[in-house]
Amino acid sequence: MSQLLRDVVTWDLQQRPITPFGAPFVAKVDEKIINDFIYIRGNRGRRARIDNWVFGVVPTRYSPARGYFEVLERRDRASLIPILQRVLLPGAEVHSDDWGAHFNITAHAATVQTHGVVVHAANFVDPVTGVHTQKEESAWSRLKNKVKMRKGVRNYNLQSFLNQHMWRDWIGEADVFNNIIEVLTRYFTNNPV
């Protein structure tokens, strides 16, 4: 049942996308690892850790922080730039850490007009420009708390879990129950099972 609801909200996000966003607000971008553990030989024995990279784009306009999250195969520039092109409005200002894939984003992503960088090895907030990624860290904290409450999310369910999280933040908001009922009626009317 949980997977069916995640599939329904994924469908709703495709019908009513939350993106693009950005200009005139700043978007914070970052990647994080969401860990998954699998058991070797069934449910007994030692556990193997699987690292799943998730890329997040969080606009500064909203409090509490909410954003767009997508599972990555690789966290290189070739993977990140298409996501930025898809989720940001033209003329967006982006703040990030000094990860190499973020270097010179303005030359690679047409939607990014300005790029601010904070070097976390030196400061959490750049003392000269004031650039920081604290909104992004707040969004990651909320997301990881939900993963901990569920006692983990399997890697094959991770994107649908992220979709559910985004749907609750952006579309479900205060009245999740009535909003999901309305989406269910549209889903089963438009998609005969």
mmCIF file of C-alpha atoms in Angstrom:
data_model
loop_
_atom_site.group_PDB
_atom_site.id
_atom_site.type_symbol
_atom_site.label_atom_id
_atom_site.label_comp_id
_atom_site.label_asym_id
_atom_site.label_seq_id
_atom_site.Cartn_x
_atom_site.Cartn_y
_atom_site.Cartn_z
ATOM 1 C CA MET A 1 0.000 0.000 0.000
ATOM 2 C CA SER A 2 2.841 2.377 0.823
ATOM 3 C CA GLN A 3 4.433 1.733 -2.557
ATOM 4 C CA LEU A 4 1.101 2.355 -4.304
ATOM 5 C CA LEU A 5 0.781 5.729 -2.549
ATOM 6 C CA ARG A 6 4.373 6.601 -3.503
ATOM 7 C CA ASP A 7 3.559 5.691 -7.118
ATOM 8 C CA VAL A 8 0.450 7.903 -7.004
ATOM 9 C CA VAL A 9 2.331 10.926 -5.652
ATOM 10 C CA THR A 10 5.103 10.341 -8.222
ATOM 11 C CA TRP A 11 2.421 10.448 -10.924
ATOM 12 C CA ASP A 12 0.994 13.637 -9.382
ATOM 13 C CA LEU A 13 4.442 15.268 -9.377
ATOM 14 C CA GLN A 14 4.680 14.479 -13.093
ATOM 15 C CA GLN A 15 1.231 15.982 -13.707
ATOM 16 C CA ARG A 16 1.811 19.065 -11.526
ATOM 17 C CA PRO A 17 5.588 19.562 -11.354
ATOM 18 C CA ILE A 18 7.103 21.603 -8.538
ATOM 19 C CA THR A 19 9.872 22.833 -10.820
ATOM 20 C CA PRO A 20 11.257 25.001 -12.252
ATOM 21 C CA PHE A 21 12.034 27.440 -9.466
ATOM 22 C CA GLY A 22 14.857 29.776 -8.568
ATOM 23 C CA ALA A 23 14.927 33.381 -9.789
ATOM 24 C CA PRO A 24 14.517 35.840 -8.141
ATOM 25 C CA PHE A 25 15.382 33.693 -5.111
ATOM 26 C CA VAL A 26 18.687 32.008 -4.423
ATOM 27 C CA ALA A 27 18.874 28.228 -4.856
ATOM 28 C CA LYS A 28 21.218 26.222 -2.649
ATOM 29 C CA VAL A 29 22.630 23.015 -4.163
ATOM 30 C CA ASP A 30 24.411 20.111 -2.529
ATOM 31 C CA GLU A 31 24.819 16.332 -2.636
ATOM 32 C CA LYS A 32 24.498 13.914 0.261
ATOM 33 C CA ILE A 33 24.805 10.212 0.855
ATOM 34 C CA ILE A 34 21.704 8.351 1.975
ATOM 35 C CA ASN A 35 22.923 4.981 3.281
ATOM 36 C CA ASP A 36 21.218 1.671 2.769
ATOM 37 C CA PHE A 37 22.257 -1.594 4.339
ATOM 38 C CA ILE A 38 21.663 -4.970 2.758
ATOM 39 C CA TYR A 39 22.140 -8.278 4.503
ATOM 40 C CA ILE A 40 24.530 -10.765 2.984
ATOM 41 C CA ARG A 41 22.924 -14.224 2.664
ATOM 42 C CA GLY A 42 19.288 -13.453 3.405
ATOM 43 C CA ASN A 43 18.545 -11.632 6.645
ATOM 44 C CA ARG A 44 21.457 -13.135 8.573
ATOM 45 C CA GLY A 45 25.143 -12.456 8.707
ATOM 46 C CA ARG A 46 26.945 -9.204 8.124
ATOM 47 C CA ARG A 47 25.458 -6.112 6.552
ATOM 48 C CA ALA A 48 26.931 -4.400 3.513
ATOM 49 C CA ARG A 49 26.609 -0.635 3.209
ATOM 50 C CA ILE A 50 25.384 0.881 -0.043
ATOM 51 C CA ASP A 51 25.960 4.585 -0.585
ATOM 52 C CA ASN A 52 23.255 6.349 -2.585
ATOM 53 C CA TRP A 53 24.076 9.882 -3.702
ATOM 54 C CA VAL A 54 21.187 12.346 -3.732
ATOM 55 C CA PHE A 55 21.384 15.795 -5.342
ATOM 56 C CA GLY A 56 19.258 18.544 -3.799
ATOM 57 C CA VAL A 57 18.225 21.997 -4.995
ATOM 58 C CA VAL A 58 16.611 24.132 -2.284
ATOM 59 C CA PRO A 59 15.205 27.631 -2.927
ATOM 60 C CA THR A 60 15.684 30.081 -0.064
ATOM 61 C CA ARG A 61 12.149 31.417 -0.303
ATOM 62 C CA TYR A 62 10.500 28.853 1.961
ATOM 63 C CA SER A 63 10.705 28.069 5.636
ATOM 64 C CA PRO A 64 10.982 25.270 6.638
ATOM 65 C CA ALA A 65 13.365 24.475 3.799
ATOM 66 C CA ARG A 66 11.961 22.365 0.996
ATOM 67 C CA GLY A 67 13.420 21.469 -2.332
ATOM 68 C CA TYR A 68 13.915 19.097 -5.215
ATOM 69 C CA PHE A 69 15.836 15.843 -4.657
ATOM 70 C CA GLU A 70 17.041 13.289 -7.177
ATOM 71 C CA VAL A 71 19.080 10.093 -6.854
ATOM 72 C CA LEU A 72 22.365 10.181 -8.780
ATOM 73 C CA GLU A 73 24.365 7.407 -10.368
ATOM 74 C CA ARG A 74 27.449 9.658 -10.280
ATOM 75 C CA ARG A 75 27.969 13.049 -8.705
ATOM 76 C CA ASP A 76 29.909 14.599 -11.549
ATOM 77 C CA ARG A 77 29.190 17.704 -13.628
ATOM 78 C CA ALA A 78 27.603 15.662 -16.436
ATOM 79 C CA SER A 79 24.970 14.401 -13.971
ATOM 80 C CA LEU A 80 24.365 17.664 -12.089
ATOM 81 C CA ILE A 81 24.062 20.190 -14.938
ATOM 82 C CA PRO A 82 21.013 18.580 -16.640
ATOM 83 C CA ILE A 83 19.195 18.609 -13.291
ATOM 84 C CA LEU A 84 19.992 22.298 -12.784
ATOM 85 C CA GLN A 85 18.828 23.050 -16.329
ATOM 86 C CA ARG A 86 15.531 21.276 -15.644
ATOM 87 C CA VAL A 87 14.682 22.626 -12.182
ATOM 88 C CA LEU A 88 15.924 26.233 -12.241
ATOM 89 C CA LEU A 89 14.383 29.231 -13.935
ATOM 90 C CA PRO A 90 16.668 31.280 -16.199
ATOM 91 C CA GLY A 91 18.658 33.900 -14.308
ATOM 92 C CA ALA A 92 18.903 31.856 -11.108
ATOM 93 C CA GLU A 93 21.534 32.515 -8.471
ATOM 94 C CA VAL A 94 23.081 29.334 -7.074
ATOM 95 C CA HIS A 95 25.079 28.863 -3.871
ATOM 96 C CA SER A 96 27.098 25.706 -3.328
ATOM 97 C CA ASP A 97 30.127 24.291 -1.602
ATOM 98 C CA ASP A 98 33.463 23.978 -3.388
ATOM 99 C CA TRP A 99 32.920 20.489 -4.802
ATOM 100 C CA GLY A 100 34.707 20.184 -8.168
ATOM 101 C CA ALA A 101 31.531 19.406 -10.135
ATOM 102 C CA HIS A 102 30.168 22.824 -9.105
ATOM 103 C CA PHE A 103 33.174 24.701 -10.458
ATOM 104 C CA ASN A 104 32.190 27.319 -13.054
ATOM 105 C CA ILE A 105 28.512 26.289 -13.170
ATOM 106 C CA THR A 106 27.595 29.527 -14.941
ATOM 107 C CA ALA A 107 29.554 28.441 -18.016
ATOM 108 C CA HIS A 108 27.849 25.042 -18.188
ATOM 109 C CA ALA A 109 24.255 25.660 -17.038
ATOM 110 C CA ALA A 110 22.412 28.279 -19.071
ATOM 111 C CA THR A 111 19.819 28.810 -16.316
ATOM 112 C CA VAL A 112 22.453 29.812 -13.749
ATOM 113 C CA GLN A 113 23.390 33.477 -13.927
ATOM 114 C CA THR A 114 25.342 33.867 -10.668
ATOM 115 C CA HIS A 115 27.239 31.278 -8.644
ATOM 116 C CA GLY A 116 28.418 31.807 -5.069
ATOM 117 C CA VAL A 117 30.766 29.367 -3.368
ATOM 118 C CA VAL A 118 31.564 28.685 0.272
ATOM 119 C CA VAL A 119 34.672 26.664 1.158
ATOM 120 C CA HIS A 120 33.584 24.497 4.080
ATOM 121 C CA ALA A 121 37.172 23.646 4.958
ATOM 122 C CA ALA A 122 37.618 27.303 5.948
ATOM 123 C CA ASN A 123 34.129 28.544 6.971
ATOM 124 C CA PHE A 124 30.487 27.560 7.048
ATOM 125 C CA VAL A 125 29.591 31.095 5.944
ATOM 126 C CA ASP A 126 31.903 32.936 3.568
ATOM 127 C CA PRO A 127 33.069 36.008 5.569
ATOM 128 C CA VAL A 128 33.353 38.212 2.471
ATOM 129 C CA THR A 129 30.295 37.309 0.392
ATOM 130 C CA GLY A 130 28.019 35.819 3.072
ATOM 131 C CA VAL A 131 27.409 32.710 0.916
ATOM 132 C CA HIS A 132 26.318 29.646 2.887
ATOM 133 C CA THR A 133 24.416 26.401 2.374
ATOM 134 C CA GLN A 134 22.542 26.339 5.684
ATOM 135 C CA LYS A 135 19.076 26.121 4.054
ATOM 136 C CA GLU A 136 20.250 23.056 2.164
ATOM 137 C CA GLU A 137 21.605 21.519 5.356
ATOM 138 C CA SER A 138 18.238 22.162 7.029
ATOM 139 C CA ALA A 139 16.446 20.366 4.184
ATOM 140 C CA TRP A 140 18.876 17.430 4.431
ATOM 141 C CA SER A 141 18.295 17.234 8.177
ATOM 142 C CA ARG A 142 14.517 17.001 7.710
ATOM 143 C CA LEU A 143 14.935 14.385 4.995
ATOM 144 C CA LYS A 144 17.389 12.262 6.958
ATOM 145 C CA ASN A 145 15.132 12.388 10.040
ATOM 146 C CA LYS A 146 12.353 10.849 7.942
ATOM 147 C CA VAL A 147 14.753 8.137 6.774
ATOM 148 C CA LYS A 148 15.723 7.410 10.394
ATOM 149 C CA MET A 149 12.061 7.276 11.468
ATOM 150 C CA ARG A 150 11.476 4.636 8.781
ATOM 151 C CA LYS A 151 14.637 2.825 9.921
ATOM 152 C CA GLY A 152 16.117 3.250 6.463
ATOM 153 C CA VAL A 153 14.962 3.271 2.864
ATOM 154 C CA ARG A 154 15.986 0.624 0.361
ATOM 155 C CA ASN A 155 17.961 1.897 -2.595
ATOM 156 C CA TYR A 156 15.344 0.689 -5.095
ATOM 157 C CA ASN A 157 12.661 2.704 -3.205
ATOM 158 C CA LEU A 158 14.784 5.791 -2.590
ATOM 159 C CA GLN A 159 13.571 7.955 -5.509
ATOM 160 C CA SER A 160 9.914 7.160 -4.768
ATOM 161 C CA PHE A 161 10.572 7.995 -1.093
ATOM 162 C CA LEU A 162 12.100 11.320 -2.177
ATOM 163 C CA ASN A 163 9.089 11.955 -4.427
ATOM 164 C CA GLN A 164 6.765 11.336 -1.488
ATOM 165 C CA HIS A 165 8.800 13.723 0.656
ATOM 166 C CA MET A 166 8.717 16.417 -2.048
ATOM 167 C CA TRP A 167 4.983 15.923 -2.634
ATOM 168 C CA ARG A 168 4.232 16.340 1.072
ATOM 169 C CA ASP A 169 6.345 19.506 1.252
ATOM 170 C CA TRP A 170 5.113 21.164 -1.939
ATOM 171 C CA ILE A 171 1.635 19.868 -2.741
ATOM 172 C CA GLY A 172 0.347 17.970 0.292
ATOM 173 C CA GLU A 173 1.314 20.698 2.754
ATOM 174 C CA ALA A 174 -1.108 21.222 5.650
ATOM 175 C CA ASP A 175 -3.982 18.941 4.592
ATOM 176 C CA VAL A 176 -2.195 15.805 3.402
ATOM 177 C CA PHE A 177 -5.179 13.464 3.846
ATOM 178 C CA ASN A 178 -7.644 15.463 1.745
ATOM 179 C CA ASN A 179 -4.971 16.246 -0.839
ATOM 180 C CA ILE A 180 -4.077 12.567 -1.286
ATOM 181 C CA ILE A 181 -7.776 11.631 -1.592
ATOM 182 C CA GLU A 182 -8.178 14.225 -4.352
ATOM 183 C CA VAL A 183 -5.055 12.886 -6.117
ATOM 184 C CA LEU A 184 -6.264 9.284 -5.782
ATOM 185 C CA THR A 185 -9.563 10.122 -7.471
ATOM 186 C CA ARG A 186 -7.722 11.811 -10.363
ATOM 187 C CA TYR A 187 -5.215 8.961 -10.605
ATOM 188 C CA PHE A 188 -7.786 6.178 -10.815
ATOM 189 C CA THR A 189 -10.032 8.204 -13.137
ATOM 190 C CA ASN A 190 -7.211 8.965 -15.594
ATOM 191 C CA ASN A 191 -5.278 5.697 -15.245
ATOM 192 C CA PRO A 192 -7.585 2.647 -15.295
ATOM 193 C CA VAL A 193 -5.955 -0.188 -13.399
#
